C-alpha cells in the first residue's frame, strides 16, 4: 500500500495558503487605517472553506480526454468589502480594533493548522520508519 | 508566498507613519516661530496618505500598501499679534504667529504612534508565523 502525501495532508496546505492570503489582506487594512477613502476588505472565509470542500472548485471537463483537476482555494480568492460600523468623514472604513482582532485570530488559525500538519508529518514518519 | 507581502505592506505603513510623526515634530517645534509677514511665517504641515496597489508593481491584488503623496501646508489664516517692540514686527507693529494647533498636533502624534505600534505588531506576528512554517515537520 502506497502512502499518498496529498491524501495524508488533506486540505491543510490549501488552508495554510488561504490564511496566508488573508493575513496579507488584513495587514493591508491595518496599514491603511489612516488613508482617506480606503475601504477595508476581507475574505468570506466560511464560504471559501465550504467551496473548497465541495465540488464547485473542480475543473469542468467538457471532453472525455480532459483531466478534472481538483482546483485550489487560493485560485479564486475574491475579497469583499467590509460593512463599516462607524464610517468616518474621510471615507475610510477601517475599524482598527476589528482588524487587529481578526488578524490575531487568523494568526492563531494559521499556527493551529501548522501544528496539525506537524502532527500528520510525525505520523507519516512513524509509518515510514515502522516503529 | 503571501506572508512576505506583509513585510512590504507593514513596512510602507511604518515609513508613512514615521513621516507623519516627523511632520508633527516640525509643527510642534515651530509652534512659536513668529515671522514678519504672512508668506515667510511657518505654516502647519500635514502629510497626505494614499494607498498603493501592489498589483500595479507586479504583486498580489490583495495587498495594499501606503505612501505619502505629499506634504500640504495649512491655509488657515495666521494670527496677527501687536508687539511693536519685537525685532520682527512689521511697519504697523504686528508679528505673525504660525497656525499650528497644539491640541491637533498632540492628537495627531498619538494617533500616528498607535498606528505605528499596530504595524509593528503585525510584522512581528507574521515573522513568527513564517519562522513556524520553516520549522514545519520537525
PDB file of C-alpha atoms in Angstrom:
ATOM      1  CA  UNK A   1       0.000   0.000   0.000  1.00  0.00           C
ATOM      2  CA  UNK A   2       1.466   3.311  -1.074  1.00  0.00           C
ATOM      3  CA  UNK A   3       1.433   6.343   1.148  1.00  0.00           C
ATOM      4  CA  UNK A   4      -0.191   9.309  -0.614  1.00  0.00           C
ATOM      5  CA  UNK A   5       1.172  12.540   0.786  1.00  0.00           C
ATOM      6  CA  UNK A   6      -1.649  14.531  -0.790  1.00  0.00           C
ATOM      7  CA  UNK A   7      -4.279  12.468   0.971  1.00  0.00           C
ATOM      8  CA  UNK A   8      -2.346  12.383   4.223  1.00  0.00           C
ATOM      9  CA  UNK A   9      -2.224  16.169   4.437  1.00  0.00           C
ATOM     10  CA  UNK A  10      -5.843  16.707   3.344  1.00  0.00           C
ATOM     11  CA  UNK A  11      -6.896  20.297   2.692  1.00  0.00           C
ATOM     12  CA  UNK A  12      -4.406  21.722   5.176  1.00  0.00           C
ATOM     13  CA  UNK A  13      -1.855  23.085   2.657  1.00  0.00           C
ATOM     14  CA  UNK A  14      -4.714  24.926   0.906  1.00  0.00           C
ATOM     15  CA  UNK A  15      -5.945  26.245   4.226  1.00  0.00           C
ATOM     16  CA  UNK A  16      -2.459  27.462   5.069  1.00  0.00           C
ATOM     17  CA  UNK A  17      -2.232  29.339   1.757  1.00  0.00           C
ATOM     18  CA  UNK A  18      -5.643  30.887   2.347  1.00  0.00           C
ATOM     19  CA  UNK A  19      -4.741  32.006   5.882  1.00  0.00           C
ATOM     20  CA  UNK A  20      -1.558  33.475   4.446  1.00  0.00           C
ATOM     21  CA  UNK A  21      -3.516  35.437   1.826  1.00  0.00           C
ATOM     22  CA  UNK A  22      -5.967  36.611   4.436  1.00  0.00           C
ATOM     23  CA  UNK A  23      -3.223  37.821   6.772  1.00  0.00           C
ATOM     24  CA  UNK A  24      -1.800  39.959   3.970  1.00  0.00           C
ATOM     25  CA  UNK A  25      -5.293  41.362   3.305  1.00  0.00           C
ATOM     26  CA  UNK A  26      -5.783  42.199   6.996  1.00  0.00           C
ATOM     27  CA  UNK A  27      -2.281  43.695   7.155  1.00  0.00           C
ATOM     28  CA  UNK A  28      -3.295  45.981   4.265  1.00  0.00           C
ATOM     29  CA  UNK A  29      -6.337  47.087   6.237  1.00  0.00           C
ATOM     30  CA  UNK A  30      -4.239  47.865   9.309  1.00  0.00           C
ATOM     31  CA  UNK A  31      -1.599  49.637   7.215  1.00  0.00           C
ATOM     32  CA  UNK A  32      -4.265  51.841   5.615  1.00  0.00           C
ATOM     33  CA  UNK A  33      -6.044  52.713   8.864  1.00  0.00           C
ATOM     34  CA  UNK A  34      -5.254  56.408   8.266  1.00  0.00           C
ATOM     35  CA  UNK A  35      -5.583  56.570   4.470  1.00  0.00           C
ATOM     36  CA  UNK A  36      -8.504  58.732   3.332  1.00  0.00           C
ATOM     37  CA  UNK A  37     -11.041  56.872   1.203  1.00  0.00           C
ATOM     38  CA  UNK A  38      -9.600  53.409   1.843  1.00  0.00           C
ATOM     39  CA  UNK A  39     -12.200  50.617   2.044  1.00  0.00           C
ATOM     40  CA  UNK A  40     -11.407  47.678   4.331  1.00  0.00           C
ATOM     41  CA  UNK A  41     -11.559  44.261   2.654  1.00  0.00           C
ATOM     42  CA  UNK A  42     -11.730  40.691   3.869  1.00  0.00           C
ATOM     43  CA  UNK A  43     -12.399  37.180   2.578  1.00  0.00           C
ATOM     44  CA  UNK A  44     -15.708  35.496   3.356  1.00  0.00           C
ATOM     45  CA  UNK A  45     -13.955  32.599   4.997  1.00  0.00           C
ATOM     46  CA  UNK A  46     -16.834  30.221   5.657  1.00  0.00           C
ATOM     47  CA  UNK A  47     -17.937  30.380   2.024  1.00  0.00           C
ATOM     48  CA  UNK A  48     -14.390  29.812   0.795  1.00  0.00           C
ATOM     49  CA  UNK A  49     -13.914  26.794   3.044  1.00  0.00           C
ATOM     50  CA  UNK A  50     -17.312  25.372   2.125  1.00  0.00           C
ATOM     51  CA  UNK A  51     -16.491  25.788  -1.561  1.00  0.00           C
ATOM     52  CA  UNK A  52     -13.136  24.104  -1.060  1.00  0.00           C
ATOM     53  CA  UNK A  53     -14.851  21.103   0.473  1.00  0.00           C
ATOM     54  CA  UNK A  54     -17.431  20.851  -2.300  1.00  0.00           C
ATOM     55  CA  UNK A  55     -17.149  20.109  -5.984  1.00  0.00           C
ATOM     56  CA  UNK A  56     -17.527  23.704  -7.175  1.00  0.00           C
ATOM     57  CA  UNK A  57     -13.795  24.226  -7.398  1.00  0.00           C
ATOM     58  CA  UNK A  58     -13.115  21.208  -9.582  1.00  0.00           C
ATOM     59  CA  UNK A  59     -12.214  21.983 -13.178  1.00  0.00           C
ATOM     60  CA  UNK A  60     -15.015  21.474 -15.647  1.00  0.00           C
ATOM     61  CA  UNK A  61     -14.401  18.634 -18.102  1.00  0.00           C
ATOM     62  CA  UNK A  62     -16.082  19.038 -21.479  1.00  0.00           C
ATOM     63  CA  UNK A  63     -14.339  16.157 -23.222  1.00  0.00           C
ATOM     64  CA  UNK A  64     -13.701  12.557 -22.267  1.00  0.00           C
ATOM     65  CA  UNK A  65      -9.958  13.134 -22.629  1.00  0.00           C
ATOM     66  CA  UNK A  66      -9.898  16.021 -20.146  1.00  0.00           C
ATOM     67  CA  UNK A  67      -8.414  15.545 -16.728  1.00  0.00           C
ATOM     68  CA  UNK A  68     -10.564  17.022 -13.957  1.00  0.00           C
ATOM     69  CA  UNK A  69      -8.297  18.997 -11.660  1.00  0.00           C
ATOM     70  CA  UNK A  70      -9.195  19.463  -8.049  1.00  0.00           C
ATOM     71  CA  UNK A  71      -8.628  23.221  -8.133  1.00  0.00           C
ATOM     72  CA  UNK A  72      -7.380  25.134  -5.137  1.00  0.00           C
ATOM     73  CA  UNK A  73      -8.917  27.592  -2.715  1.00  0.00           C
ATOM     74  CA  UNK A  74      -6.474  30.358  -3.328  1.00  0.00           C
ATOM     75  CA  UNK A  75      -7.135  30.254  -7.060  1.00  0.00           C
ATOM     76  CA  UNK A  76     -10.378  32.198  -6.954  1.00  0.00           C
ATOM     77  CA  UNK A  77      -9.970  34.330  -3.929  1.00  0.00           C
ATOM     78  CA  UNK A  78     -12.221  37.354  -4.093  1.00  0.00           C
ATOM     79  CA  UNK A  79     -12.007  39.868  -1.282  1.00  0.00           C
ATOM     80  CA  UNK A  80     -15.251  41.567  -0.306  1.00  0.00           C
ATOM     81  CA  UNK A  81     -15.656  44.999   1.239  1.00  0.00           C
ATOM     82  CA  UNK A  82     -16.417  45.237   4.916  1.00  0.00           C
ATOM     83  CA  UNK A  83     -19.648  46.884   6.083  1.00  0.00           C
ATOM     84  CA  UNK A  84     -18.439  49.766   8.261  1.00  0.00           C
ATOM     85  CA  UNK A  85     -19.683  50.099  11.835  1.00  0.00           C
ATOM     86  CA  UNK A  86     -18.599  53.722  12.125  1.00  0.00           C
ATOM     87  CA  UNK A  87     -17.768  55.192   8.717  1.00  0.00           C
ATOM     88  CA  UNK A  88     -15.510  58.195   9.042  1.00  0.00           C
ATOM     89  CA  UNK A  89     -15.820  61.545   7.304  1.00  0.00           C
ATOM     90  CA  UNK A  90     -12.823  60.935   5.007  1.00  0.00           C
ATOM     91  CA  UNK A  91     -14.385  57.775   3.532  1.00  0.00           C
ATOM     92  CA  UNK A  92     -12.131  55.335   5.384  1.00  0.00           C
ATOM     93  CA  UNK A  93     -13.942  52.200   6.608  1.00  0.00           C
ATOM     94  CA  UNK A  94     -11.124  50.578   8.606  1.00  0.00           C
ATOM     95  CA  UNK A  95     -12.037  49.780  12.202  1.00  0.00           C
ATOM     96  CA  UNK A  96      -8.607  49.169  13.681  1.00  0.00           C
ATOM     97  CA  UNK A  97      -9.855  47.155  16.679  1.00  0.00           C
ATOM     98  CA  UNK A  98     -11.821  44.769  14.459  1.00  0.00           C
ATOM     99  CA  UNK A  99      -8.858  44.356  12.118  1.00  0.00           C
ATOM    100  CA  UNK A 100      -6.438  43.674  14.963  1.00  0.00           C
ATOM    101  CA  UNK A 101      -8.768  41.064  16.437  1.00  0.00           C
ATOM    102  CA  UNK A 102      -9.244  39.396  13.044  1.00  0.00           C
ATOM    103  CA  UNK A 103      -5.515  39.451  12.368  1.00  0.00           C
ATOM    104  CA  UNK A 104      -4.744  37.779  15.703  1.00  0.00           C
ATOM    105  CA  UNK A 105      -7.465  35.189  15.156  1.00  0.00           C
ATOM    106  CA  UNK A 106      -6.125  34.469  11.683  1.00  0.00           C
ATOM    107  CA  UNK A 107      -2.594  34.070  13.075  1.00  0.00           C
ATOM    108  CA  UNK A 108      -3.846  31.587  15.679  1.00  0.00           C
ATOM    109  CA  UNK A 109      -5.687  29.621  12.974  1.00  0.00           C
ATOM    110  CA  UNK A 110      -2.549  29.586  10.843  1.00  0.00           C
ATOM    111  CA  UNK A 111      -0.498  28.362  13.763  1.00  0.00           C
ATOM    112  CA  UNK A 112      -3.001  25.652  14.695  1.00  0.00           C
ATOM    113  CA  UNK A 113      -3.059  24.401  11.096  1.00  0.00           C
ATOM    114  CA  UNK A 114       0.731  24.269  11.263  1.00  0.00           C
ATOM    115  CA  UNK A 115       0.516  22.254  14.477  1.00  0.00           C
ATOM    116  CA  UNK A 116      -1.909  19.795  12.894  1.00  0.00           C
ATOM    117  CA  UNK A 117       0.362  19.485   9.861  1.00  0.00           C
ATOM    118  CA  UNK A 118       3.342  18.763  12.120  1.00  0.00           C
ATOM    119  CA  UNK A 119       1.274  16.024  13.751  1.00  0.00           C
ATOM    120  CA  UNK A 120       0.493  14.493  10.371  1.00  0.00           C
ATOM    121  CA  UNK A 121       4.158  14.580   9.411  1.00  0.00           C
ATOM    122  CA  UNK A 122       5.049  12.895  12.660  1.00  0.00           C
ATOM    123  CA  UNK A 123       2.524  10.164  11.893  1.00  0.00           C
ATOM    124  CA  UNK A 124       3.933   9.706   8.401  1.00  0.00           C
ATOM    125  CA  UNK A 125       7.464   9.492   9.756  1.00  0.00           C
ATOM    126  CA  UNK A 126       6.414   6.893  12.282  1.00  0.00           C
ATOM    127  CA  UNK A 127       4.736   4.905   9.490  1.00  0.00           C
ATOM    128  CA  UNK A 128       7.823   5.112   7.261  1.00  0.00           C
ATOM    129  CA  UNK A 129      10.219   4.063   9.987  1.00  0.00           C
ATOM    130  CA  UNK A 130       7.855   1.325  11.121  1.00  0.00           C
ATOM    131  CA  UNK A 131       8.477   1.965  14.782  1.00  0.00           C
TER     132      UNK A 131
ATOM    133  CA  UNK B   1       4.470  33.448  -0.566  1.00  0.00           C
ATOM    134  CA  UNK B   2       1.915  35.958   0.616  1.00  0.00           C
ATOM    135  CA  UNK B   3       3.340  36.329   4.119  1.00  0.00           C
ATOM    136  CA  UNK B   4       6.331  38.043   2.521  1.00  0.00           C
ATOM    137  CA  UNK B   5       3.987  40.764   1.210  1.00  0.00           C
ATOM    138  CA  UNK B   6       3.163  41.725   4.780  1.00  0.00           C
ATOM    139  CA  UNK B   7       6.717  42.950   5.277  1.00  0.00           C
ATOM    140  CA  UNK B   8       6.229  45.372   2.362  1.00  0.00           C
ATOM    141  CA  UNK B   9       2.769  46.454   3.495  1.00  0.00           C
ATOM    142  CA  UNK B  10       3.575  46.970   7.166  1.00  0.00           C
ATOM    143  CA  UNK B  11       6.932  48.485   6.202  1.00  0.00           C
ATOM    144  CA  UNK B  12       5.296  51.056   3.928  1.00  0.00           C
ATOM    145  CA  UNK B  13       2.792  51.917   6.664  1.00  0.00           C
ATOM    146  CA  UNK B  14       5.562  52.301   9.239  1.00  0.00           C
ATOM    147  CA  UNK B  15       7.540  54.589   6.971  1.00  0.00           C
ATOM    148  CA  UNK B  16       4.415  56.698   6.266  1.00  0.00           C
ATOM    149  CA  UNK B  17       3.572  56.933   9.950  1.00  0.00           C
ATOM    150  CA  UNK B  18       7.121  57.951  10.772  1.00  0.00           C
ATOM    151  CA  UNK B  19       6.876  60.733   8.166  1.00  0.00           C
ATOM    152  CA  UNK B  20       3.664  61.804   9.880  1.00  0.00           C
ATOM    153  CA  UNK B  21       5.436  61.824  13.253  1.00  0.00           C
ATOM    154  CA  UNK B  22       8.277  63.788  11.694  1.00  0.00           C
ATOM    155  CA  UNK B  23       5.888  66.427  10.335  1.00  0.00           C
ATOM    156  CA  UNK B  24       4.163  66.644  13.714  1.00  0.00           C
ATOM    157  CA  UNK B  25       7.548  67.163  15.365  1.00  0.00           C
ATOM    158  CA  UNK B  26       8.301  70.001  12.909  1.00  0.00           C
ATOM    159  CA  UNK B  27       4.950  71.608  13.643  1.00  0.00           C
ATOM    160  CA  UNK B  28       5.400  71.385  17.409  1.00  0.00           C
ATOM    161  CA  UNK B  29       8.980  72.657  17.198  1.00  0.00           C
ATOM    162  CA  UNK B  30       7.879  75.642  15.114  1.00  0.00           C
ATOM    163  CA  UNK B  31       4.725  76.463  17.070  1.00  0.00           C
ATOM    164  CA  UNK B  32       6.347  79.684  18.316  1.00  0.00           C
ATOM    165  CA  UNK B  33       8.365  80.625  15.210  1.00  0.00           C
ATOM    166  CA  UNK B  34       6.954  84.090  14.592  1.00  0.00           C
ATOM    167  CA  UNK B  35       7.526  85.941  11.330  1.00  0.00           C
ATOM    168  CA  UNK B  36       7.363  89.462   9.883  1.00  0.00           C
ATOM    169  CA  UNK B  37       4.717  88.687   7.209  1.00  0.00           C
ATOM    170  CA  UNK B  38       2.178  86.086   6.101  1.00  0.00           C
ATOM    171  CA  UNK B  39       4.361  84.421   3.463  1.00  0.00           C
ATOM    172  CA  UNK B  40       7.560  83.864   5.401  1.00  0.00           C
ATOM    173  CA  UNK B  41       5.960  82.655   8.628  1.00  0.00           C
ATOM    174  CA  UNK B  42       5.796  78.920   9.324  1.00  0.00           C
ATOM    175  CA  UNK B  43       2.536  77.228   8.291  1.00  0.00           C
ATOM    176  CA  UNK B  44       1.440  73.919   9.847  1.00  0.00           C
ATOM    177  CA  UNK B  45       2.232  70.969   7.577  1.00  0.00           C
ATOM    178  CA  UNK B  46       0.252  67.770   7.103  1.00  0.00           C
ATOM    179  CA  UNK B  47       1.104  64.602   5.140  1.00  0.00           C
ATOM    180  CA  UNK B  48      -1.442  63.228   2.645  1.00  0.00           C
ATOM    181  CA  UNK B  49      -1.686  59.419   2.669  1.00  0.00           C
ATOM    182  CA  UNK B  50      -2.806  57.313  -0.255  1.00  0.00           C
ATOM    183  CA  UNK B  51      -2.925  53.570  -0.790  1.00  0.00           C
ATOM    184  CA  UNK B  52      -0.615  51.778  -3.221  1.00  0.00           C
ATOM    185  CA  UNK B  53      -1.924  48.724  -5.021  1.00  0.00           C
ATOM    186  CA  UNK B  54       0.960  46.256  -5.084  1.00  0.00           C
ATOM    187  CA  UNK B  55      -0.691  44.636  -8.107  1.00  0.00           C
ATOM    188  CA  UNK B  56       0.457  47.599 -10.184  1.00  0.00           C
ATOM    189  CA  UNK B  57       4.011  46.642  -9.266  1.00  0.00           C
ATOM    190  CA  UNK B  58       3.502  43.027 -10.270  1.00  0.00           C
ATOM    191  CA  UNK B  59       2.418  41.927  -6.810  1.00  0.00           C
ATOM    192  CA  UNK B  60      -0.714  40.494  -5.314  1.00  0.00           C
ATOM    193  CA  UNK B  61      -4.056  42.302  -5.746  1.00  0.00           C
ATOM    194  CA  UNK B  62      -4.911  41.586  -2.114  1.00  0.00           C
ATOM    195  CA  UNK B  63      -2.028  43.565  -0.674  1.00  0.00           C
ATOM    196  CA  UNK B  64      -2.319  47.316  -0.442  1.00  0.00           C
ATOM    197  CA  UNK B  65       0.489  49.442   0.955  1.00  0.00           C
ATOM    198  CA  UNK B  66       0.566  53.115   1.912  1.00  0.00           C
ATOM    199  CA  UNK B  67       2.559  56.018   0.600  1.00  0.00           C
ATOM    200  CA  UNK B  68       2.797  59.696   1.404  1.00  0.00           C
ATOM    201  CA  UNK B  69       1.533  61.625  -1.625  1.00  0.00           C
ATOM    202  CA  UNK B  70       2.925  64.878  -0.389  1.00  0.00           C
ATOM    203  CA  UNK B  71       3.039  67.361   2.442  1.00  0.00           C
ATOM    204  CA  UNK B  72       0.481  70.171   2.317  1.00  0.00           C
ATOM    205  CA  UNK B  73       0.716  73.452   4.181  1.00  0.00           C
ATOM    206  CA  UNK B  74      -2.303  74.554   6.180  1.00  0.00           C
ATOM    207  CA  UNK B  75      -4.091  77.532   4.604  1.00  0.00           C
ATOM    208  CA  UNK B  76      -5.738  78.637   7.843  1.00  0.00           C
ATOM    209  CA  UNK B  77      -5.215  82.378   8.492  1.00  0.00           C
ATOM    210  CA  UNK B  78      -2.285  83.296  10.716  1.00  0.00           C
ATOM    211  CA  UNK B  79      -2.791  85.108  13.970  1.00  0.00           C
ATOM    212  CA  UNK B  80      -1.595  88.734  13.916  1.00  0.00           C
ATOM    213  CA  UNK B  81      -0.281  89.933  17.215  1.00  0.00           C
ATOM    214  CA  UNK B  82       0.518  93.541  18.137  1.00  0.00           C
ATOM    215  CA  UNK B  83       4.064  93.605  19.523  1.00  0.00           C
ATOM    216  CA  UNK B  84       5.746  96.799  18.361  1.00  0.00           C
ATOM    217  CA  UNK B  85       8.872  96.071  20.425  1.00  0.00           C
ATOM    218  CA  UNK B  86       9.517  92.759  18.660  1.00  0.00           C
ATOM    219  CA  UNK B  87      12.541  92.805  16.313  1.00  0.00           C
ATOM    220  CA  UNK B  88      10.481  91.051  13.600  1.00  0.00           C
ATOM    221  CA  UNK B  89       7.467  93.377  13.847  1.00  0.00           C
ATOM    222  CA  UNK B  90       6.302  94.978  10.569  1.00  0.00           C
ATOM    223  CA  UNK B  91       5.755  98.724   9.971  1.00  0.00           C
ATOM    224  CA  UNK B  92       2.446  98.684  11.847  1.00  0.00           C
ATOM    225  CA  UNK B  93       3.990  96.808  14.792  1.00  0.00           C
ATOM    226  CA  UNK B  94       2.442  93.391  14.087  1.00  0.00           C
ATOM    227  CA  UNK B  95       4.087  89.957  14.142  1.00  0.00           C
ATOM    228  CA  UNK B  96       2.571  86.786  12.675  1.00  0.00           C
ATOM    229  CA  UNK B  97       2.119  83.589  14.690  1.00  0.00           C
ATOM    230  CA  UNK B  98       2.225  80.158  12.941  1.00  0.00           C
ATOM    231  CA  UNK B  99      -1.195  78.489  12.541  1.00  0.00           C
ATOM    232  CA  UNK B 100      -0.073  75.391  14.481  1.00  0.00           C
ATOM    233  CA  UNK B 101      -2.724  73.998  16.816  1.00  0.00           C
ATOM    234  CA  UNK B 102      -1.004  72.296  19.747  1.00  0.00           C
ATOM    235  CA  UNK B 103      -4.075  70.174  20.532  1.00  0.00           C
ATOM    236  CA  UNK B 104      -4.382  68.946  16.926  1.00  0.00           C
ATOM    237  CA  UNK B 105      -0.703  68.112  16.811  1.00  0.00           C
ATOM    238  CA  UNK B 106      -0.717  66.159  20.073  1.00  0.00           C
ATOM    239  CA  UNK B 107      -3.764  64.139  18.944  1.00  0.00           C
ATOM    240  CA  UNK B 108      -2.071  63.534  15.590  1.00  0.00           C
ATOM    241  CA  UNK B 109       1.096  62.382  17.313  1.00  0.00           C
ATOM    242  CA  UNK B 110      -0.717  59.840  19.488  1.00  0.00           C
ATOM    243  CA  UNK B 111      -2.692  58.548  16.505  1.00  0.00           C
ATOM    244  CA  UNK B 112       0.495  58.142  14.469  1.00  0.00           C
ATOM    245  CA  UNK B 113       2.347  56.330  17.234  1.00  0.00           C
ATOM    246  CA  UNK B 114      -0.598  53.959  17.831  1.00  0.00           C
ATOM    247  CA  UNK B 115      -0.783  53.140  14.121  1.00  0.00           C
ATOM    248  CA  UNK B 116       2.952  52.563  14.064  1.00  0.00           C
ATOM    249  CA  UNK B 117       2.639  50.161  17.008  1.00  0.00           C
ATOM    250  CA  UNK B 118      -0.163  48.226  15.270  1.00  0.00           C
ATOM    251  CA  UNK B 119       2.028  47.731  12.236  1.00  0.00           C
ATOM    252  CA  UNK B 120       4.995  46.593  14.313  1.00  0.00           C
ATOM    253  CA  UNK B 121       2.689  44.052  15.938  1.00  0.00           C
ATOM    254  CA  UNK B 122       1.525  42.815  12.524  1.00  0.00           C
ATOM    255  CA  UNK B 123       5.113  42.483  11.383  1.00  0.00           C
ATOM    256  CA  UNK B 124       6.155  40.544  14.490  1.00  0.00           C
ATOM    257  CA  UNK B 125       3.221  38.143  14.218  1.00  0.00           C
ATOM    258  CA  UNK B 126       3.934  37.489  10.541  1.00  0.00           C
ATOM    259  CA  UNK B 127       7.582  36.895  11.280  1.00  0.00           C
ATOM    260  CA  UNK B 128       6.698  34.327  13.938  1.00  0.00           C
ATOM    261  CA  UNK B 129       4.290  32.587  11.555  1.00  0.00           C
ATOM    262  CA  UNK B 130       6.956  32.421   8.853  1.00  0.00           C
ATOM    263  CA  UNK B 131       9.524  31.000  11.245  1.00  0.00           C
ATOM    264  CA  UNK B 132       6.986  28.441  12.449  1.00  0.00           C
ATOM    265  CA  UNK B 133       6.314  27.486   8.817  1.00  0.00           C
ATOM    266  CA  UNK B 134      10.033  26.991   8.271  1.00  0.00           C
ATOM    267  CA  UNK B 135      10.154  24.585  11.192  1.00  0.00           C
ATOM    268  CA  UNK B 136       7.209  22.596   9.788  1.00  0.00           C
ATOM    269  CA  UNK B 137       7.569  18.837  10.054  1.00  0.00           C
ATOM    270  CA  UNK B 138      10.430  18.882  12.529  1.00  0.00           C
TER     271      UNK B 138
END
